[in-house]
Amino acid sequence: MKPPDYSNTILLPCPAATTFDAITCRIPDWWSLDFDGASAREGDEFTVRFGETFKTMRIESVAENTAVTWLCVDQRIVMPEGLKPLKNPAEWVGNLIRWTIARAGND
């Protein structure tokens, strides 16, 4: 049985272009300062690191100011000392992350 998809909505008080810029060009500002690669165009790849933990994403699609899709192509989660290790430290590999940018309500 396939696990259910995960979905979340975040409301931000800013223009779509600002959100799009954060998802494509300013990832170190909100995810990890240890960022390597490019993330603005289809085919770009980037890696974010948190100590030994890392995630590598490839940009699958870009629709300016409306949507971005990432594919996790490599990943490893290292749990902090004292916590049980994950059964699958590469659990994100093969998953798509879709960012959809839309105006809320009448704003």
Short mmCIF file of N, CA, C and O in Angstrom, two decimals:
data_model
loop_
_atom_site.label_atom_id
_atom_site.label_comp_id
_atom_site.label_asym_id
_atom_site.label_seq_id
_atom_site.Cartn_x
_atom_site.Cartn_y
_atom_site.Cartn_z
N MET A 1 0.84 -1.18 0.00
CA MET A 1 0.00 0.00 0.00
C MET A 1 0.89 1.24 0.00
O MET A 1 1.83 1.35 0.77
N LYS A 2 0.55 2.19 -0.88
CA LYS A 2 1.30 3.44 -0.97
C LYS A 2 0.94 4.34 0.21
O LYS A 2 -0.23 4.52 0.51
N PRO A 3 1.96 4.91 0.88
CA PRO A 3 1.65 5.83 1.97
C PRO A 3 0.95 7.07 1.41
O PRO A 3 1.14 7.43 0.26
N PRO A 4 0.15 7.74 2.23
CA PRO A 4 -0.57 8.93 1.73
C PRO A 4 0.40 10.07 1.43
O PRO A 4 1.49 10.16 2.01
N ASP A 5 -0.03 10.91 0.50
CA ASP A 5 0.74 12.11 0.21
C ASP A 5 0.63 13.06 1.38
O ASP A 5 -0.33 13.06 2.12
N TYR A 6 1.65 13.90 1.52
CA TYR A 6 1.66 14.91 2.56
C TYR A 6 1.40 16.26 1.89
O TYR A 6 1.93 16.54 0.82
N SER A 7 0.61 17.09 2.52
CA SER A 7 0.32 18.40 1.99
C SER A 7 0.27 19.40 3.14
O SER A 7 -0.17 19.05 4.24
N ASN A 8 0.72 20.61 2.87
CA ASN A 8 0.70 21.65 3.89
C ASN A 8 0.47 22.99 3.19
O ASN A 8 0.92 23.18 2.06
N THR A 9 -0.19 23.89 3.85
CA THR A 9 -0.41 25.24 3.32
C THR A 9 0.21 26.24 4.27
O THR A 9 0.02 26.14 5.49
N ILE A 10 0.94 27.18 3.70
CA ILE A 10 1.55 28.25 4.48
C ILE A 10 1.08 29.56 3.87
O ILE A 10 1.24 29.78 2.66
N LEU A 11 0.49 30.42 4.68
CA LEU A 11 0.06 31.73 4.20
C LEU A 11 1.15 32.75 4.51
O LEU A 11 1.57 32.88 5.66
N LEU A 12 1.58 33.46 3.49
CA LEU A 12 2.65 34.44 3.65
C LEU A 12 2.16 35.81 3.19
O LEU A 12 1.54 35.92 2.13
N PRO A 13 2.45 36.86 3.96
CA PRO A 13 2.00 38.20 3.59
C PRO A 13 3.00 38.87 2.63
O PRO A 13 3.64 39.87 2.96
N CYS A 14 3.15 38.29 1.43
CA CYS A 14 4.10 38.85 0.47
C CYS A 14 3.65 38.51 -0.95
O CYS A 14 2.85 37.60 -1.16
N PRO A 15 4.17 39.23 -1.93
CA PRO A 15 3.82 38.95 -3.32
C PRO A 15 4.32 37.57 -3.77
O PRO A 15 5.31 37.05 -3.25
N ALA A 16 3.65 37.00 -4.76
CA ALA A 16 4.05 35.70 -5.31
C ALA A 16 5.50 35.71 -5.78
O ALA A 16 6.23 34.73 -5.59
N ALA A 17 5.95 36.79 -6.36
CA ALA A 17 7.33 36.87 -6.86
C ALA A 17 8.35 36.73 -5.74
O ALA A 17 9.41 36.14 -5.92
N THR A 18 8.03 37.24 -4.55
CA THR A 18 8.93 37.13 -3.40
C THR A 18 9.02 35.68 -2.95
O THR A 18 10.12 35.17 -2.66
N THR A 19 7.89 35.00 -2.89
CA THR A 19 7.87 33.59 -2.50
C THR A 19 8.61 32.75 -3.53
O THR A 19 9.43 31.88 -3.18
N PHE A 20 8.36 32.99 -4.81
CA PHE A 20 9.03 32.27 -5.88
C PHE A 20 10.54 32.45 -5.79
O PHE A 20 11.31 31.48 -5.91
N ASP A 21 10.99 33.66 -5.54
CA ASP A 21 12.42 33.95 -5.39
C ASP A 21 13.02 33.17 -4.22
O ASP A 21 14.13 32.62 -4.33
N ALA A 22 12.30 33.06 -3.12
CA ALA A 22 12.79 32.31 -1.95
C ALA A 22 12.95 30.83 -2.27
O ALA A 22 13.92 30.19 -1.85
N ILE A 23 12.03 30.26 -3.05
CA ILE A 23 12.06 28.83 -3.37
C ILE A 23 13.11 28.52 -4.43
O ILE A 23 13.66 27.42 -4.45
N THR A 24 13.42 29.48 -5.29
CA THR A 24 14.34 29.20 -6.39
C THR A 24 15.75 29.78 -6.20
O THR A 24 16.70 29.21 -6.72
N CYS A 25 15.87 30.89 -5.49
CA CYS A 25 17.17 31.58 -5.43
C CYS A 25 17.68 31.87 -4.03
O CYS A 25 18.83 32.28 -3.88
N ARG A 26 16.87 31.67 -3.01
CA ARG A 26 17.28 32.07 -1.66
C ARG A 26 17.13 30.95 -0.64
O ARG A 26 16.87 31.19 0.54
N ILE A 27 17.32 29.72 -1.06
CA ILE A 27 17.17 28.57 -0.17
C ILE A 27 18.06 28.66 1.07
O ILE A 27 17.61 28.34 2.17
N PRO A 28 19.30 29.14 0.97
CA PRO A 28 20.12 29.24 2.19
C PRO A 28 19.54 30.19 3.24
O PRO A 28 19.84 30.07 4.42
N ASP A 29 18.68 31.11 2.81
CA ASP A 29 18.07 32.05 3.76
C ASP A 29 17.04 31.39 4.67
O ASP A 29 16.75 31.90 5.74
N TRP A 30 16.46 30.26 4.25
CA TRP A 30 15.39 29.66 5.05
C TRP A 30 15.56 28.18 5.36
O TRP A 30 14.87 27.66 6.22
N TRP A 31 16.49 27.48 4.67
CA TRP A 31 16.61 26.04 4.94
C TRP A 31 17.94 25.69 5.58
O TRP A 31 17.99 25.14 6.66
N SER A 32 19.04 25.99 4.91
CA SER A 32 20.36 25.70 5.47
C SER A 32 21.40 26.60 4.81
O SER A 32 21.42 26.71 3.57
N LEU A 33 22.25 27.19 5.61
CA LEU A 33 23.34 28.00 5.06
C LEU A 33 24.35 27.14 4.30
O LEU A 33 25.05 27.64 3.43
N ASP A 34 24.42 25.85 4.64
CA ASP A 34 25.32 24.93 3.95
C ASP A 34 24.62 24.44 2.68
O ASP A 34 24.00 23.38 2.64
N PHE A 35 24.68 25.27 1.65
CA PHE A 35 23.98 25.06 0.38
C PHE A 35 25.01 25.04 -0.73
O PHE A 35 25.90 25.89 -0.78
N ASP A 36 24.86 24.09 -1.65
CA ASP A 36 25.77 24.01 -2.79
C ASP A 36 24.96 23.67 -4.03
O ASP A 36 24.10 22.79 -3.98
N GLY A 37 25.21 24.36 -5.13
CA GLY A 37 24.53 24.07 -6.38
C GLY A 37 23.69 25.22 -6.85
O GLY A 37 23.90 26.37 -6.46
N ALA A 38 22.72 24.90 -7.71
CA ALA A 38 21.83 25.91 -8.27
C ALA A 38 20.40 25.38 -8.18
O ALA A 38 20.17 24.17 -8.20
N SER A 39 19.43 26.30 -8.11
CA SER A 39 18.06 25.87 -7.87
C SER A 39 17.02 26.71 -8.62
O SER A 39 15.85 26.68 -8.27
N ALA A 40 17.42 27.43 -9.66
CA ALA A 40 16.50 28.34 -10.32
C ALA A 40 15.88 27.80 -11.61
O ALA A 40 14.81 28.25 -12.00
N ARG A 41 16.55 26.83 -12.25
CA ARG A 41 16.09 26.37 -13.57
C ARG A 41 15.88 24.86 -13.59
O ARG A 41 16.52 24.13 -12.83
N GLU A 42 15.03 24.41 -14.49
CA GLU A 42 14.84 22.97 -14.67
C GLU A 42 16.18 22.30 -14.94
O GLU A 42 17.00 22.80 -15.69
N GLY A 43 16.42 21.19 -14.26
CA GLY A 43 17.68 20.45 -14.40
C GLY A 43 18.74 20.85 -13.39
O GLY A 43 19.69 20.10 -13.18
N ASP A 44 18.60 22.01 -12.76
CA ASP A 44 19.55 22.41 -11.72
C ASP A 44 19.48 21.40 -10.56
O ASP A 44 18.43 20.80 -10.32
N GLU A 45 20.59 21.23 -9.86
CA GLU A 45 20.63 20.40 -8.65
C GLU A 45 21.30 21.18 -7.53
O GLU A 45 22.22 21.96 -7.77
N PHE A 46 20.83 20.94 -6.32
CA PHE A 46 21.45 21.56 -5.15
C PHE A 46 21.43 20.58 -3.99
O PHE A 46 20.62 19.65 -3.95
N THR A 47 22.36 20.81 -3.07
CA THR A 47 22.44 20.01 -1.85
C THR A 47 22.43 20.94 -0.66
O THR A 47 23.12 21.96 -0.66
N VAL A 48 21.62 20.59 0.34
CA VAL A 48 21.66 21.28 1.63
C VAL A 48 22.18 20.28 2.65
O VAL A 48 21.89 19.08 2.58
N ARG A 49 22.98 20.78 3.58
CA ARG A 49 23.58 19.91 4.60
C ARG A 49 23.29 20.45 5.99
O ARG A 49 23.23 21.66 6.21
N PHE A 50 23.15 19.50 6.91
CA PHE A 50 22.97 19.78 8.33
C PHE A 50 23.90 18.82 9.05
O PHE A 50 23.48 17.72 9.44
N GLY A 51 25.18 19.16 9.15
CA GLY A 51 26.15 18.21 9.68
C GLY A 51 26.29 17.05 8.71
O GLY A 51 26.48 17.26 7.51
N GLU A 52 26.12 15.82 9.20
CA GLU A 52 26.22 14.64 8.34
C GLU A 52 24.95 14.41 7.51
O GLU A 52 24.98 13.68 6.52
N THR A 53 23.85 15.01 7.90
CA THR A 53 22.60 14.87 7.16
C THR A 53 22.65 15.77 5.93
O THR A 53 23.13 16.90 5.99
N PHE A 54 22.16 15.24 4.79
CA PHE A 54 22.09 16.06 3.58
C PHE A 54 20.90 15.63 2.73
O PHE A 54 20.37 14.53 2.87
N LYS A 55 20.49 16.53 1.85
CA LYS A 55 19.46 16.26 0.86
C LYS A 55 19.90 16.90 -0.45
O LYS A 55 20.32 18.06 -0.46
N THR A 56 19.79 16.14 -1.54
CA THR A 56 20.10 16.66 -2.87
C THR A 56 18.83 16.65 -3.70
O THR A 56 18.17 15.61 -3.82
N MET A 57 18.49 17.80 -4.25
CA MET A 57 17.27 17.97 -5.04
C MET A 57 17.61 18.37 -6.47
O MET A 57 18.57 19.11 -6.70
N ARG A 58 16.81 17.85 -7.40
CA ARG A 58 16.90 18.29 -8.80
C ARG A 58 15.61 19.04 -9.12
O ARG A 58 14.52 18.59 -8.77
N ILE A 59 15.75 20.17 -9.82
CA ILE A 59 14.59 20.94 -10.20
C ILE A 59 13.96 20.28 -11.42
O ILE A 59 14.56 20.19 -12.48
N GLU A 60 12.73 19.79 -11.24
CA GLU A 60 12.02 19.08 -12.29
C GLU A 60 11.20 20.02 -13.18
O GLU A 60 11.09 19.79 -14.38
N SER A 61 10.59 21.03 -12.57
CA SER A 61 9.80 21.97 -13.36
C SER A 61 9.74 23.32 -12.65
O SER A 61 9.83 23.39 -11.43
N VAL A 62 9.61 24.36 -13.46
CA VAL A 62 9.51 25.73 -12.95
C VAL A 62 8.47 26.48 -13.77
O VAL A 62 8.54 26.49 -15.00
N ALA A 63 7.51 27.09 -13.11
CA ALA A 63 6.55 27.99 -13.74
C ALA A 63 6.63 29.30 -12.97
O ALA A 63 6.19 29.37 -11.82
N GLU A 64 7.24 30.30 -13.57
CA GLU A 64 7.57 31.53 -12.85
C GLU A 64 6.40 32.09 -12.05
O GLU A 64 5.30 32.27 -12.56
N ASN A 65 6.70 32.32 -10.78
CA ASN A 65 5.78 32.91 -9.80
C ASN A 65 4.54 32.07 -9.49
O ASN A 65 3.66 32.53 -8.77
N THR A 66 4.48 30.82 -9.99
CA THR A 66 3.30 30.00 -9.69
C THR A 66 3.63 28.60 -9.16
O THR A 66 2.85 28.06 -8.38
N ALA A 67 4.74 27.99 -9.59
CA ALA A 67 5.00 26.61 -9.14
C ALA A 67 6.45 26.21 -9.38
O ALA A 67 7.09 26.67 -10.33
N VAL A 68 6.94 25.33 -8.51
CA VAL A 68 8.27 24.73 -8.65
C VAL A 68 8.15 23.29 -8.15
O VAL A 68 7.49 23.04 -7.14
N THR A 69 8.78 22.35 -8.85
CA THR A 69 8.79 20.96 -8.40
C THR A 69 10.23 20.48 -8.27
O THR A 69 11.04 20.66 -9.19
N TRP A 70 10.53 19.92 -7.10
CA TRP A 70 11.84 19.32 -6.83
C TRP A 70 11.69 17.81 -6.78
O TRP A 70 10.66 17.29 -6.33
N LEU A 71 12.74 17.09 -7.17
CA LEU A 71 12.83 15.64 -6.99
C LEU A 71 14.02 15.37 -6.09
O LEU A 71 15.13 15.84 -6.38
N CYS A 72 13.82 14.62 -5.01
CA CYS A 72 14.94 14.25 -4.14
C CYS A 72 15.70 13.13 -4.82
O CYS A 72 15.17 12.04 -5.03
N VAL A 73 16.96 13.40 -5.22
CA VAL A 73 17.75 12.40 -5.93
C VAL A 73 18.78 11.71 -5.04
O VAL A 73 19.30 10.65 -5.39
N ASP A 74 19.07 12.29 -3.89
CA ASP A 74 19.99 11.67 -2.93
C ASP A 74 19.73 12.29 -1.57
O ASP A 74 19.35 13.46 -1.47
N GLN A 75 19.95 11.49 -0.54
CA GLN A 75 19.64 12.00 0.80
C GLN A 75 20.12 11.02 1.84
O GLN A 75 20.19 9.82 1.60
N ARG A 76 20.48 11.55 2.98
CA ARG A 76 20.86 10.73 4.14
C ARG A 76 20.53 11.51 5.40
O ARG A 76 20.96 12.65 5.55
N ILE A 77 19.76 10.88 6.27
CA ILE A 77 19.44 11.49 7.56
C ILE A 77 20.22 10.76 8.64
O ILE A 77 20.09 9.54 8.79
N VAL A 78 21.03 11.49 9.37
CA VAL A 78 21.78 10.94 10.49
C VAL A 78 21.13 11.49 11.76
O VAL A 78 21.11 12.70 11.98
N MET A 79 20.57 10.59 12.55
CA MET A 79 19.88 11.01 13.77
C MET A 79 20.91 11.43 14.83
O MET A 79 22.00 10.84 14.91
N PRO A 80 20.57 12.42 15.64
CA PRO A 80 21.47 12.84 16.72
C PRO A 80 21.74 11.69 17.69
O PRO A 80 20.91 10.79 17.86
N GLU A 81 22.89 11.76 18.32
CA GLU A 81 23.27 10.74 19.30
C GLU A 81 22.18 10.60 20.36
O GLU A 81 21.63 11.58 20.84
N GLY A 82 21.87 9.37 20.69
CA GLY A 82 20.87 9.09 21.70
C GLY A 82 19.48 8.82 21.12
O GLY A 82 18.60 8.35 21.82
N LEU A 83 19.29 9.13 19.83
CA LEU A 83 18.02 8.86 19.17
C LEU A 83 18.16 7.63 18.28
O LEU A 83 19.22 7.38 17.71
N LYS A 84 17.09 6.88 18.17
CA LYS A 84 17.08 5.67 17.37
C LYS A 84 17.31 6.02 15.89
O LYS A 84 16.65 6.92 15.35
N PRO A 85 18.21 5.32 15.20
CA PRO A 85 18.42 5.59 13.77
C PRO A 85 17.16 5.25 12.97
O PRO A 85 16.37 4.40 13.36
N LEU A 86 17.00 5.91 11.85
CA LEU A 86 15.87 5.62 10.97
C LEU A 86 16.07 4.27 10.29
O LEU A 86 17.21 3.88 9.99
N LYS A 87 14.99 3.57 10.01
CA LYS A 87 15.07 2.32 9.27
C LYS A 87 15.57 2.58 7.85
O LYS A 87 16.27 1.76 7.27
N ASN A 88 15.18 3.72 7.29
CA ASN A 88 15.60 4.08 5.94
C ASN A 88 16.14 5.50 5.96
O ASN A 88 15.37 6.46 5.81
N PRO A 89 17.45 5.68 6.13
CA PRO A 89 18.00 7.04 6.20
C PRO A 89 17.95 7.79 4.86
O PRO A 89 18.31 8.95 4.80
N ALA A 90 17.48 7.11 3.81
CA ALA A 90 17.32 7.76 2.51
C ALA A 90 15.85 7.80 2.11
O ALA A 90 15.50 7.72 0.93
N GLU A 91 14.97 7.99 3.09
CA GLU A 91 13.53 7.88 2.84
C GLU A 91 12.95 8.92 1.90
O GLU A 91 11.89 8.72 1.33
N TRP A 92 13.62 10.03 1.70
CA TRP A 92 13.11 11.06 0.80
C TRP A 92 13.40 10.76 -0.67
O TRP A 92 12.77 11.32 -1.56
N VAL A 93 14.40 9.93 -0.96
CA VAL A 93 14.84 9.70 -2.35
C VAL A 93 13.66 9.21 -3.20
O VAL A 93 12.95 8.29 -2.82
N GLY A 94 13.48 9.86 -4.35
CA GLY A 94 12.40 9.51 -5.26
C GLY A 94 11.12 10.29 -5.03
O GLY A 94 10.19 10.20 -5.84
N ASN A 95 11.06 11.07 -3.97
CA ASN A 95 9.85 11.85 -3.68
C ASN A 95 9.91 13.22 -4.35
O ASN A 95 10.97 13.84 -4.42
N LEU A 96 8.74 13.65 -4.81
CA LEU A 96 8.60 14.99 -5.38
C LEU A 96 8.11 15.96 -4.32
O LEU A 96 7.27 15.60 -3.49
N ILE A 97 8.63 17.15 -4.37
CA ILE A 97 8.15 18.24 -3.52
C ILE A 97 7.63 19.31 -4.47
O ILE A 97 8.39 19.86 -5.28
N ARG A 98 6.33 19.55 -4.39
CA ARG A 98 5.69 20.53 -5.28
C ARG A 98 5.34 21.78 -4.49
O ARG A 98 4.60 21.71 -3.52
N TRP A 99 5.86 22.88 -4.94
CA TRP A 99 5.55 24.18 -4.37
C TRP A 99 4.55 24.86 -5.30
O TRP A 99 4.85 25.09 -6.47
N THR A 100 3.38 25.17 -4.81
CA THR A 100 2.37 25.88 -5.59
C THR A 100 2.14 27.24 -4.93
O THR A 100 1.86 27.30 -3.73
N ILE A 101 2.26 28.28 -5.71
CA ILE A 101 2.11 29.64 -5.18
C ILE A 101 0.82 30.22 -5.73
O ILE A 101 0.61 30.27 -6.94
N ALA A 102 -0.06 30.63 -4.83
CA ALA A 102 -1.36 31.18 -5.24
C ALA A 102 -1.77 32.26 -4.26
O ALA A 102 -1.40 32.23 -3.10
N ARG A 103 -2.57 33.18 -4.75
CA ARG A 103 -3.11 34.22 -3.87
C ARG A 103 -4.21 33.62 -3.02
O ARG A 103 -4.99 32.78 -3.47
N ALA A 104 -4.29 34.05 -1.78
CA ALA A 104 -5.33 33.58 -0.85
C ALA A 104 -6.46 34.58 -0.81
O ALA A 104 -6.23 35.79 -0.74
N GLY A 105 -7.68 34.11 -0.86
CA GLY A 105 -8.84 34.99 -0.70
C GLY A 105 -8.91 36.09 -1.72
O GLY A 105 -8.60 35.90 -2.89
N ASN A 106 -9.25 37.28 -1.25
CA ASN A 106 -9.39 38.44 -2.14
C ASN A 106 -8.18 39.36 -2.10
O ASN A 106 -8.27 40.49 -2.53
N ASP A 107 -7.09 38.88 -1.55
CA ASP A 107 -5.88 39.72 -1.43
C ASP A 107 -5.26 39.99 -2.78
O ASP A 107 -5.26 39.24 -3.67
#
